[in-house]
Amino acid sequence: MSTPYRRDLERLRYWQGQTLRSLDARDQDRFDALRRQLHNRALHSTGGVAFGLAVRLAADAQTVEVACGLAYDARGRELILQRARRIAVPAVSSWLVLRMRNDGASRASTCCVVVDPGCSPADAHLLEQDVELAWAPRTSFAPGNGVLLALFGDGALDDTFAPTQARPIARPRLARGETVRGDTPWEPWVVERPDGKGGILSRVVGVQTHIDTSASGFTQIPRYVANLQAQTWDLASAEFAPAFFPSVADPAVDGFTFRLLMTEIARRRYSAWFGTGRVASIARGVGDRLLVEVDPLATFKVGDVVAQLRPRAGAVVRIDAFAGNKLTLAAPLAVEAGVTMLAVANLPRVASVLEVLPEDPAVLAAFTAVLPVKKGDVLQRTADSALAVVDRVSQGKLTVGKPFAGWKTTDALMVARMAGAADVKTASVSPDGASLVLELKPATHGIELGMSLVLLDGDRLPLPLARTPKVTSHNGAVIEVQPVPAAAELAGLARVAPLAADITIQGLQPKNRSTVGLDTIDPFDVGDFVAASDDPAHIAVVEQVNKGKKQLALSTALAVEAGSVIVGVNWQTATTVDVFDAKVPDKVTVGRAGAARPGDFVALRAAGDFATPVPVASVAGKTLTLDGSLVGAMRLDTLAVGRFPRTATVVSQDTDPAHVTLAEAGALNAGDCVMRLPSGGPRPIRVRSCRW
């Protein structure tokens, strides 16, 4: 029956009187095993642990104990461990693998002393002698070379790792159904909770209905999945959209309860306030309700949340009349000609420009990367190990304030992400002086053998090194790197971050960022939109704030000079895009009329950041005509609406202190409320009168 060659799978045939040898029996067993493996792989996806094989660290912390059990590898082979076994812990982070003995080179793992004879005689040839326990490095294990039982590293087993479980051989049963549209017996969903006074509070939080599944004939509780089929909502025009949160409760073999948590959630994110309206009259209504008559141009709607606007300044005064650029105030206001600024309605964020510095060498780079790159990450040029810090990342472009000398798009770069950085607990030079020994925290830092590193100080700024250090040894929380930096280079070492070669630069262009020195920077922060008070159509973004020098680094140069005034934007509201045609990028229809007015600007908000702002030229209902192009907008995107406050400069003050002359004609209107903005900040003065 045996032949000089071996076939992987064939049917054996016997005849009467045949002489059988041990090889024939082994062939029969091998063919049967191959058929079982094919069956397991094709029909049951049995790869993983079937039962048992629990792993725990022994009391001596030098060995790992594995309980008896059964598993299947990716080829469908049975991996049977009939007795508990022990295996010595590895020196580096590794996987504990149960595999067929002939699949690995190491067999030392099964040569341990059997501590529990179990139900088998000591001299029995057990099935488990066909398998072995072995350690496989984390980076070299290939699926199919056994079953992973545990992950060991830093002297302990990883509690977050769970072995893959083999799927039991069972036939799934599926059933579906739906209730009659318009005839579903809904009832209130009531939640009870203590009121803190010994009683119970009942609150209706939604609706629920019981779904009968007895016709399906389930014998065990199935996994129910249910959803709601309802009308669609116009989310572009609706200020509030009903939010239904479905859930399945009380599952049983004959049914379940389907619940809807119902609440009203605003789609838009309001940064401050939407608008204001002047109060014309106040009266008391039924039930002591307050009836307020406001200017119809305020565009309030049912469901809006309103509040009394309290200016940040300490004093406001009503304007009784005006002619040209002359105002008549309802009460005296302490002003100084040529110095005092008057603002309408609320205190703007303003500062006087003391100096305008030359443009810095910042570069804007378009890039692609495997993992996200964020502000503060460090770039390294491979050719000369030069380092540069990312100042800002927005819409696929990053800003580098101090770029590489002679930077070209063809330069190969690596990036060190602060998200993967680890703190340096201790640092010392090895006894032979060849390596720098670093103890890192946390112990599971993720820095592996062979990685190149960037060394950082306490402010997360890279330390300039002559050569890039590389990890030459890894033992849990302790790593060794070479070459050893000089003592001066190590001064201030606080963190390390691994470098990854997964970033590509597509384009480079000057950032044209400008820096201005101000008399105060307290009102501003990174990300603010600012403009010159006399030219709000040209907007820049604050990218850096230098508190010590009282300087702002702006994304683009503004037409300002010493003595000019910079003002920060007040966010009014956010609205959604209802209609936008990329072929007509200067027009957009929003979901709410009155969301913006001429002179405002809109900025597309995505992923927590703002795109380039575009001024609003005119408004017709819900359609905004822009003084520029809105790039990349889509229906239901969020548009933030910003507005620069109106300011005016006092030229002179008449004998009557209530009469002042402004430098800007038409800046204020009758009925506006103004406040003084002294250079030293607003003075707290009691509000006497104001008409909105």
Short mmCIF file of C-alpha atoms in Angstrom, two decimals, residues 16-477:
data_model
loop_
_atom_site.label_atom_id
_atom_site.label_comp_id
_atom_site.label_asym_id
_atom_site.label_seq_id
_atom_site.Cartn_x
_atom_site.Cartn_y
_atom_site.Cartn_z
CA GLN A 16 -8.75 -9.62 2.58
CA GLY A 17 -5.54 -11.13 3.88
CA GLN A 18 -3.51 -7.97 3.45
CA THR A 19 -0.49 -7.60 5.72
CA LEU A 20 -0.68 -4.21 7.47
CA ARG A 21 2.37 -2.41 8.77
CA SER A 22 2.66 0.40 11.27
CA LEU A 23 3.24 2.84 8.38
CA ASP A 24 -0.17 1.91 6.93
CA ALA A 25 -1.88 2.75 10.22
CA ARG A 26 -0.03 6.06 10.42
CA ASP A 27 -1.09 6.92 6.85
CA GLN A 28 -4.71 6.17 7.71
CA ASP A 29 -4.49 8.39 10.79
CA ARG A 30 -2.85 11.17 8.79
CA PHE A 31 -5.52 11.07 6.08
CA ASP A 32 -8.29 11.17 8.68
CA ALA A 33 -6.61 14.13 10.38
CA LEU A 34 -6.37 15.99 7.06
CA ARG A 35 -10.10 15.48 6.42
CA ARG A 36 -10.92 16.79 9.91
CA GLN A 37 -8.74 19.84 9.31
CA LEU A 38 -10.45 20.61 6.00
CA HIS A 39 -13.84 20.17 7.63
CA ASN A 40 -12.94 22.47 10.53
CA ARG A 41 -11.51 25.18 8.27
CA ALA A 42 -14.24 25.09 5.62
CA LEU A 43 -17.37 24.85 7.74
CA HIS A 44 -16.74 25.92 11.30
CA SER A 45 -13.97 28.56 11.49
CA THR A 46 -12.72 26.88 14.65
CA GLY A 47 -9.47 28.85 15.00
CA GLY A 48 -8.91 29.83 18.64
CA VAL A 49 -9.35 28.47 22.15
CA ALA A 50 -12.25 26.05 22.54
CA PHE A 51 -12.02 25.76 26.35
CA GLY A 52 -9.45 25.90 29.16
CA LEU A 53 -5.84 27.02 28.57
CA ALA A 54 -6.05 29.79 31.17
CA VAL A 55 -2.70 31.52 31.75
CA ARG A 56 -1.42 32.99 34.99
CA LEU A 57 1.90 34.19 36.35
CA ALA A 58 3.36 31.86 38.98
CA ALA A 59 4.10 33.07 42.49
CA ASP A 60 7.83 33.13 41.79
CA ALA A 61 7.22 35.49 38.82
CA GLN A 62 9.77 33.42 36.86
CA THR A 63 7.35 31.00 35.19
CA VAL A 64 3.93 31.08 33.61
CA GLU A 65 1.34 28.36 34.29
CA VAL A 66 -0.99 27.19 31.51
CA ALA A 67 -4.06 25.11 32.37
CA CYS A 68 -5.13 22.10 30.31
CA GLY A 69 -7.57 22.67 27.45
CA LEU A 70 -8.28 22.49 23.74
CA ALA A 71 -7.61 24.92 20.89
CA TYR A 72 -7.62 24.88 17.09
CA ASP A 73 -5.03 26.57 14.92
CA ALA A 74 -5.73 28.35 11.62
CA ARG A 75 -5.26 25.08 9.70
CA GLY A 76 -8.00 23.38 11.70
CA ARG A 77 -5.63 21.13 13.70
CA GLU A 78 -6.48 20.14 17.27
CA LEU A 79 -4.04 21.47 19.87
CA ILE A 80 -4.70 19.40 22.98
CA LEU A 81 -3.00 20.08 26.32
CA GLN A 82 -4.05 17.33 28.76
CA ARG A 83 -2.05 18.50 31.76
CA ALA A 84 -1.18 21.89 33.21
CA ARG A 85 2.27 23.04 32.13
CA ARG A 86 4.83 25.65 33.10
CA ILE A 87 7.15 27.71 30.92
CA ALA A 88 9.87 30.19 31.90
CA VAL A 89 9.09 33.85 31.26
CA PRO A 90 10.91 35.53 28.32
CA ALA A 91 13.46 38.31 28.51
CA VAL A 92 11.59 40.59 26.07
CA SER A 93 7.96 41.30 25.34
CA SER A 94 6.56 38.18 23.62
CA TRP A 95 3.44 36.19 22.72
CA LEU A 96 2.78 32.85 24.43
CA VAL A 97 1.88 30.43 21.61
CA LEU A 98 0.43 26.91 21.67
CA ARG A 99 1.44 25.21 18.42
CA MET A 100 2.19 21.90 16.75
CA ARG A 101 5.63 20.64 17.71
CA ASN A 102 6.89 20.36 14.14
CA ASP A 103 5.93 24.00 13.40
CA GLY A 104 8.66 25.53 15.59
CA ALA A 105 12.35 25.03 16.10
CA SER A 106 12.28 25.24 19.90
CA ARG A 107 11.05 22.23 21.86
CA ALA A 108 12.44 23.15 25.24
CA SER A 109 9.13 24.53 26.41
CA THR A 110 7.54 21.07 26.84
CA CYS A 111 10.48 19.62 28.75
CA CYS A 112 9.16 20.78 32.09
CA VAL A 113 8.30 18.61 35.07
CA VAL A 114 4.69 17.41 35.04
CA VAL A 115 3.19 18.66 38.31
CA ASP A 116 -0.26 17.05 37.94
CA PRO A 117 -0.52 13.47 36.63
CA GLY A 118 -4.24 13.94 36.01
CA CYS A 119 -6.10 10.88 34.76
CA SER A 120 -3.32 9.49 32.58
CA PRO A 121 -0.60 7.03 33.62
CA ALA A 122 2.89 8.42 33.87
CA ASP A 123 4.19 6.35 30.94
CA ALA A 124 1.29 7.14 28.58
CA HIS A 125 1.98 8.55 25.12
CA LEU A 126 -0.39 11.52 25.33
CA LEU A 127 -1.82 13.52 22.45
CA GLU A 128 -0.39 16.64 24.03
CA GLN A 129 3.09 15.44 23.14
CA ASP A 130 2.31 16.59 19.59
CA VAL A 131 2.10 20.23 20.75
CA GLU A 132 4.42 22.65 22.51
CA LEU A 133 4.35 25.99 24.30
CA ALA A 134 6.72 28.62 22.94
CA TRP A 135 7.42 32.35 23.13
CA ALA A 136 7.25 34.38 19.91
CA PRO A 137 8.48 38.01 19.66
CA ARG A 138 5.65 40.50 19.28
CA THR A 139 6.82 41.62 15.85
CA SER A 140 7.57 38.21 14.31
CA PHE A 141 4.49 36.06 15.01
CA ALA A 142 2.63 34.99 11.87
CA PRO A 143 -1.05 33.95 11.96
CA GLY A 144 -1.35 30.22 11.39
CA ASN A 145 1.71 29.28 13.48
CA GLY A 146 -0.41 28.32 16.46
CA VAL A 147 -2.84 29.99 18.84
CA LEU A 148 -1.97 33.03 20.97
CA LEU A 149 -2.69 32.40 24.65
CA ALA A 150 -1.21 35.46 26.39
CA LEU A 151 0.99 38.54 26.02
CA PHE A 152 3.92 39.01 28.41
CA GLY A 153 5.91 42.19 28.83
CA ASP A 154 7.50 44.37 31.52
CA GLY A 155 7.46 41.47 33.98
CA ALA A 156 3.70 40.89 33.88
CA LEU A 157 0.92 39.46 31.75
CA ASP A 158 -1.13 41.95 29.76
CA ASP A 159 -4.60 41.96 31.37
CA THR A 160 -6.16 43.64 28.32
CA PHE A 161 -5.33 40.75 25.96
CA ALA A 162 -8.02 38.10 25.44
CA PRO A 163 -7.33 34.97 23.34
CA THR A 164 -9.47 34.36 20.28
CA GLN A 165 -12.29 31.92 21.07
CA ALA A 166 -13.22 29.09 18.70
CA ARG A 167 -16.77 29.36 17.42
CA PRO A 168 -18.93 26.42 18.54
CA ILE A 169 -20.39 24.17 15.89
CA ALA A 170 -23.99 25.39 15.67
CA ARG A 171 -26.52 26.33 13.06
CA PRO A 172 -27.58 29.98 13.36
CA ARG A 173 -31.27 30.83 13.33
CA LEU A 174 -32.35 34.16 11.94
CA ALA A 175 -35.76 35.75 12.03
CA ARG A 176 -37.10 39.19 11.22
CA GLY A 177 -40.35 41.07 11.44
CA GLU A 178 -41.91 44.48 11.90
CA THR A 179 -44.94 45.98 13.60
CA VAL A 180 -47.85 47.43 11.68
CA ARG A 181 -47.12 51.00 10.59
CA GLY A 182 -49.33 53.38 12.53
CA ASP A 183 -50.59 50.62 14.85
CA THR A 184 -47.60 50.08 17.17
CA PRO A 185 -48.84 50.12 20.81
CA TRP A 186 -46.49 52.72 22.28
CA GLU A 187 -46.59 53.58 25.98
CA PRO A 188 -44.65 56.09 28.11
CA TRP A 189 -41.22 55.03 29.35
CA VAL A 190 -41.11 56.10 32.99
CA VAL A 191 -37.92 56.25 35.06
CA GLU A 192 -38.14 56.52 38.84
CA ARG A 193 -35.46 57.90 41.12
CA PRO A 194 -35.24 59.05 44.75
CA ASP A 195 -35.98 62.73 45.33
CA GLY A 196 -33.61 62.99 48.31
CA LYS A 197 -36.50 63.58 50.71
CA GLY A 198 -37.65 59.99 51.16
CA GLY A 199 -39.94 60.03 48.14
CA ILE A 200 -39.81 58.84 44.55
CA LEU A 201 -39.78 61.04 41.45
CA SER A 202 -41.27 59.63 38.25
CA ARG A 203 -40.11 61.06 34.94
CA VAL A 204 -41.14 60.20 31.40
CA VAL A 205 -37.94 59.97 29.34
CA GLY A 206 -39.35 58.43 26.17
CA VAL A 207 -41.68 55.76 24.85
CA GLN A 208 -41.52 51.97 24.69
CA THR A 209 -43.37 49.02 23.21
CA HIS A 210 -43.26 45.24 23.72
CA ILE A 211 -42.33 43.15 20.66
CA ASP A 212 -43.69 39.56 20.60
CA THR A 213 -41.28 37.05 18.97
CA SER A 214 -42.91 33.81 20.18
CA ALA A 215 -43.77 32.80 16.59
CA SER A 216 -40.03 32.44 15.83
CA GLY A 217 -39.73 29.47 18.20
CA PHE A 218 -36.46 30.48 19.85
CA THR A 219 -35.24 28.05 22.50
CA GLN A 220 -32.53 30.39 23.79
CA ILE A 221 -32.46 34.16 24.20
CA PRO A 222 -31.26 35.49 20.83
CA ARG A 223 -29.38 38.68 20.12
CA TYR A 224 -32.06 41.18 19.17
CA VAL A 225 -31.35 44.11 16.84
CA ALA A 226 -34.13 46.65 16.33
CA ASN A 227 -34.47 50.06 14.70
CA LEU A 228 -37.13 52.69 14.11
CA GLN A 229 -38.60 53.53 10.71
CA ALA A 230 -39.95 57.08 10.83
CA GLN A 231 -40.34 60.24 8.81
CA THR A 232 -37.27 62.16 7.72
CA TRP A 233 -36.37 65.55 9.16
CA ASP A 234 -35.14 68.65 7.36
CA LEU A 235 -32.02 69.14 9.45
CA ALA A 236 -30.88 72.13 7.40
CA SER A 237 -33.83 74.36 8.28
CA ALA A 238 -34.93 72.87 11.62
CA GLU A 239 -33.35 74.66 14.56
CA PHE A 240 -33.92 71.63 16.78
CA ALA A 241 -34.20 68.09 15.45
CA PRO A 242 -35.76 65.25 17.49
CA ALA A 243 -33.07 62.80 18.53
CA PHE A 244 -34.28 59.23 19.09
CA PHE A 245 -31.91 56.87 20.88
CA PRO A 246 -33.21 53.28 20.47
CA SER A 247 -32.37 50.43 22.82
CA VAL A 248 -33.45 46.84 23.52
CA ALA A 249 -34.44 45.94 27.08
CA ASP A 250 -35.69 42.82 28.89
CA PRO A 251 -34.76 40.29 26.14
CA ALA A 252 -36.43 36.88 26.41
CA VAL A 253 -37.04 33.87 24.15
CA ASP A 254 -40.56 35.15 23.36
CA GLY A 255 -39.95 38.90 22.98
CA PHE A 256 -38.26 42.09 24.11
CA THR A 257 -39.00 45.72 24.98
CA PHE A 258 -38.04 48.34 22.40
CA ARG A 259 -37.37 51.76 23.94
CA LEU A 260 -36.79 55.22 22.50
CA LEU A 261 -34.99 57.79 24.62
CA MET A 262 -36.38 61.05 23.24
CA THR A 263 -34.77 64.43 23.71
CA GLU A 264 -34.28 67.67 21.81
CA ILE A 265 -30.67 68.31 20.82
CA ALA A 266 -29.51 71.42 19.01
CA ARG A 267 -27.60 70.65 15.82
CA ARG A 268 -25.64 73.86 15.99
CA ARG A 269 -22.93 74.82 18.38
CA TYR A 270 -23.32 78.38 19.66
CA SER A 271 -20.12 80.06 20.74
CA ALA A 272 -21.69 83.14 22.32
CA TRP A 273 -24.99 84.71 21.33
CA PHE A 274 -27.02 84.91 18.14
CA GLY A 275 -28.29 88.45 17.98
CA THR A 276 -29.86 91.32 19.88
CA GLY A 277 -33.10 93.24 19.66
CA ARG A 278 -34.01 96.54 21.21
CA VAL A 279 -36.71 96.26 23.86
CA ALA A 280 -39.56 98.62 22.95
CA SER A 281 -41.95 97.90 25.83
CA ILE A 282 -42.44 95.59 28.80
CA ALA A 283 -45.74 94.37 30.22
CA ARG A 284 -47.11 91.64 32.48
CA GLY A 285 -49.19 88.89 30.93
CA VAL A 286 -51.31 86.02 32.19
CA GLY A 287 -49.76 84.12 35.05
CA ASP A 288 -47.28 86.90 35.75
CA ARG A 289 -45.47 86.19 32.47
CA LEU A 290 -43.21 88.90 31.11
CA LEU A 291 -44.21 90.24 27.68
CA VAL A 292 -41.38 92.04 25.89
CA GLU A 293 -41.80 93.87 22.60
CA VAL A 294 -38.59 93.95 20.58
CA ASP A 295 -37.36 95.30 17.29
CA PRO A 296 -38.73 92.98 14.53
CA LEU A 297 -35.28 92.90 12.92
CA ALA A 298 -34.04 90.76 15.80
CA THR A 299 -35.27 87.59 13.96
CA PHE A 300 -36.12 85.64 17.10
CA LYS A 301 -37.90 82.31 16.64
CA VAL A 302 -39.95 79.96 18.79
CA GLY A 303 -37.52 77.76 20.72
CA ASP A 304 -34.71 80.31 20.80
CA VAL A 305 -32.91 80.78 24.08
CA VAL A 306 -32.60 84.45 24.97
CA ALA A 307 -30.76 86.20 27.77
CA GLN A 308 -30.05 89.73 28.84
CA LEU A 309 -26.78 90.84 27.29
CA ARG A 310 -24.49 92.42 29.85
CA PRO A 311 -21.58 94.30 28.27
CA ARG A 312 -18.18 93.46 29.63
CA ALA A 313 -17.49 97.15 30.22
CA GLY A 314 -18.53 98.87 33.43
CA ALA A 315 -20.64 101.69 31.99
CA VAL A 316 -22.97 102.19 29.05
CA VAL A 317 -24.75 105.34 27.93
CA ARG A 318 -27.61 105.72 25.49
CA ILE A 319 -27.27 107.82 22.34
CA ASP A 320 -30.14 110.33 22.19
CA ALA A 321 -29.37 111.77 18.76
CA PHE A 322 -26.65 112.05 16.16
CA ALA A 323 -25.90 114.25 13.17
CA GLY A 324 -23.12 113.10 10.85
CA ASN A 325 -20.34 112.13 13.19
CA LYS A 326 -21.67 114.04 16.22
CA LEU A 327 -23.46 112.15 18.98
CA THR A 328 -25.70 113.32 21.79
CA LEU A 329 -25.43 111.03 24.78
CA ALA A 330 -28.09 110.59 27.42
CA ALA A 331 -25.55 111.13 30.22
CA PRO A 332 -21.99 112.40 30.58
CA LEU A 333 -19.21 109.88 29.85
CA ALA A 334 -15.60 110.41 30.89
CA VAL A 335 -13.79 110.51 27.55
CA GLU A 336 -10.49 111.91 26.32
CA ALA A 337 -10.08 113.32 22.84
CA GLY A 338 -7.83 111.24 20.62
CA VAL A 339 -7.52 108.43 23.17
CA THR A 340 -10.93 107.11 24.16
CA MET A 341 -12.67 104.55 21.95
CA LEU A 342 -16.41 103.99 22.00
CA ALA A 343 -17.86 100.55 21.25
CA VAL A 344 -21.40 99.49 20.50
CA ALA A 345 -23.24 96.97 22.69
CA ASN A 346 -20.37 94.91 24.14
CA LEU A 347 -16.73 95.34 25.02
CA PRO A 348 -14.54 94.28 22.08
CA ARG A 349 -11.16 92.67 22.42
CA VAL A 350 -8.82 95.40 21.24
CA ALA A 351 -5.16 96.29 21.58
CA SER A 352 -2.94 99.04 20.23
CA VAL A 353 -0.09 98.11 17.91
CA LEU A 354 3.30 99.22 19.23
CA GLU A 355 5.48 97.69 16.51
CA VAL A 356 5.25 95.55 13.39
CA LEU A 357 8.09 93.05 13.11
CA PRO A 358 9.48 91.77 9.80
CA GLU A 359 7.85 88.67 8.39
CA ASP A 360 9.26 85.48 9.86
CA PRO A 361 10.49 82.53 7.76
CA ALA A 362 7.50 80.26 8.53
CA VAL A 363 6.66 77.68 5.85
CA LEU A 364 3.30 76.14 4.95
CA ALA A 365 3.68 72.50 3.83
CA ALA A 366 1.09 70.25 2.23
CA PHE A 367 1.59 66.68 3.46
CA THR A 368 0.23 63.17 3.78
CA ALA A 369 0.94 60.84 6.69
CA VAL A 370 -0.11 57.38 7.80
CA LEU A 371 -1.02 58.59 11.29
CA PRO A 372 -2.30 62.10 12.16
CA VAL A 373 0.30 64.81 12.68
CA LYS A 374 -0.53 67.37 15.36
CA LYS A 375 0.76 70.62 16.74
CA GLY A 376 3.98 70.11 18.69
CA ASP A 377 5.15 67.07 16.74
CA VAL A 378 8.78 67.15 15.57
CA LEU A 379 10.05 66.70 12.00
CA GLN A 380 13.55 65.39 11.25
CA ARG A 381 15.28 65.63 7.89
CA THR A 382 17.03 62.33 7.22
CA ALA A 383 19.93 63.83 5.28
CA ASP A 384 21.37 65.99 8.08
CA SER A 385 19.22 65.09 11.17
CA ALA A 386 17.96 68.69 11.33
CA LEU A 387 14.84 69.19 13.51
CA ALA A 388 11.78 71.40 13.14
CA VAL A 389 8.64 71.74 15.28
CA VAL A 390 5.11 71.76 13.84
CA ASP A 391 3.35 74.97 14.93
CA ARG A 392 -0.08 74.30 13.43
CA VAL A 393 -1.96 71.66 11.40
CA SER A 394 -5.06 72.53 9.39
CA GLN A 395 -6.77 70.99 6.36
CA GLY A 396 -3.89 68.81 5.24
CA LYS A 397 -1.25 71.51 5.73
CA LEU A 398 1.21 72.09 8.53
CA THR A 399 2.97 75.29 9.56
CA VAL A 400 6.63 75.17 10.59
CA GLY A 401 7.79 78.38 12.25
CA LYS A 402 11.49 77.57 12.02
CA PRO A 403 11.85 75.41 8.90
CA PHE A 404 14.88 73.51 7.66
CA ALA A 405 17.51 75.45 5.78
CA GLY A 406 17.08 74.89 2.04
CA TRP A 407 13.99 72.71 2.56
CA LYS A 408 12.86 70.92 -0.62
CA THR A 409 9.84 68.72 -1.25
CA THR A 410 12.17 65.86 -2.22
CA ASP A 411 13.81 65.82 1.22
CA ALA A 412 13.09 62.60 3.13
CA LEU A 413 11.49 63.30 6.51
CA MET A 414 10.64 61.43 9.67
CA VAL A 415 8.14 62.56 12.29
CA ALA A 416 8.17 62.15 16.08
CA ARG A 417 4.63 62.31 17.44
CA MET A 418 4.11 63.59 20.95
CA ALA A 419 1.27 61.09 21.36
CA GLY A 420 3.89 58.31 21.39
CA ALA A 421 6.40 60.10 23.65
CA ALA A 422 7.46 58.67 27.02
CA ASP A 423 8.79 60.44 30.11
CA VAL A 424 12.40 59.80 31.16
CA LYS A 425 12.45 58.55 34.75
CA THR A 426 16.23 58.11 35.01
CA ALA A 427 19.14 58.57 32.59
CA SER A 428 22.71 57.29 32.97
CA VAL A 429 25.67 56.17 30.90
CA SER A 430 26.45 52.45 30.85
CA PRO A 431 29.62 51.28 32.69
CA ASP A 432 31.46 50.78 29.40
CA GLY A 433 30.44 54.28 28.24
CA ALA A 434 29.03 52.95 24.97
CA SER A 435 25.29 53.40 25.66
CA LEU A 436 22.86 55.81 27.28
CA VAL A 437 20.56 53.88 29.65
CA LEU A 438 17.07 55.36 29.98
CA GLU A 439 14.31 54.19 32.31
CA LEU A 440 10.98 55.29 30.82
CA LYS A 441 7.46 55.64 32.11
CA PRO A 442 4.95 54.30 31.52
CA ALA A 443 6.52 50.87 31.35
CA THR A 444 4.35 50.04 28.32
CA HIS A 445 5.84 52.89 26.33
CA GLY A 446 5.78 51.20 22.92
CA ILE A 447 9.36 52.13 21.99
CA GLU A 448 10.91 49.10 20.30
CA LEU A 449 14.36 47.86 19.40
CA GLY A 450 15.90 49.63 16.40
CA MET A 451 13.78 52.78 16.61
CA SER A 452 15.37 56.21 16.16
CA LEU A 453 14.51 58.76 18.85
CA VAL A 454 14.15 62.49 19.38
CA LEU A 455 15.15 63.76 22.82
CA LEU A 456 12.92 66.48 24.32
CA ASP A 457 13.24 68.93 27.18
CA GLY A 458 10.59 69.77 29.78
CA ASP A 459 8.83 72.13 27.34
CA ARG A 460 8.60 69.33 24.74
CA LEU A 461 11.12 71.07 22.51
CA PRO A 462 13.72 68.89 20.75
CA LEU A 463 17.29 68.87 21.97
CA PRO A 464 19.80 69.56 19.15
CA LEU A 465 22.03 66.52 18.73
CA ALA A 466 24.96 65.86 16.46
CA ARG A 467 23.70 62.35 15.66
CA THR A 468 20.31 60.70 16.01
CA PRO A 469 20.22 58.15 18.87
CA LYS A 470 18.88 54.67 18.11
CA VAL A 471 17.54 51.99 20.48
CA THR A 472 20.09 49.16 20.74
CA SER A 473 18.62 47.30 23.73
CA HIS A 474 15.11 46.92 25.13
CA ASN A 475 14.17 45.34 28.46
CA GLY A 476 10.75 46.35 29.66
CA ALA A 477 10.82 49.94 30.85
#
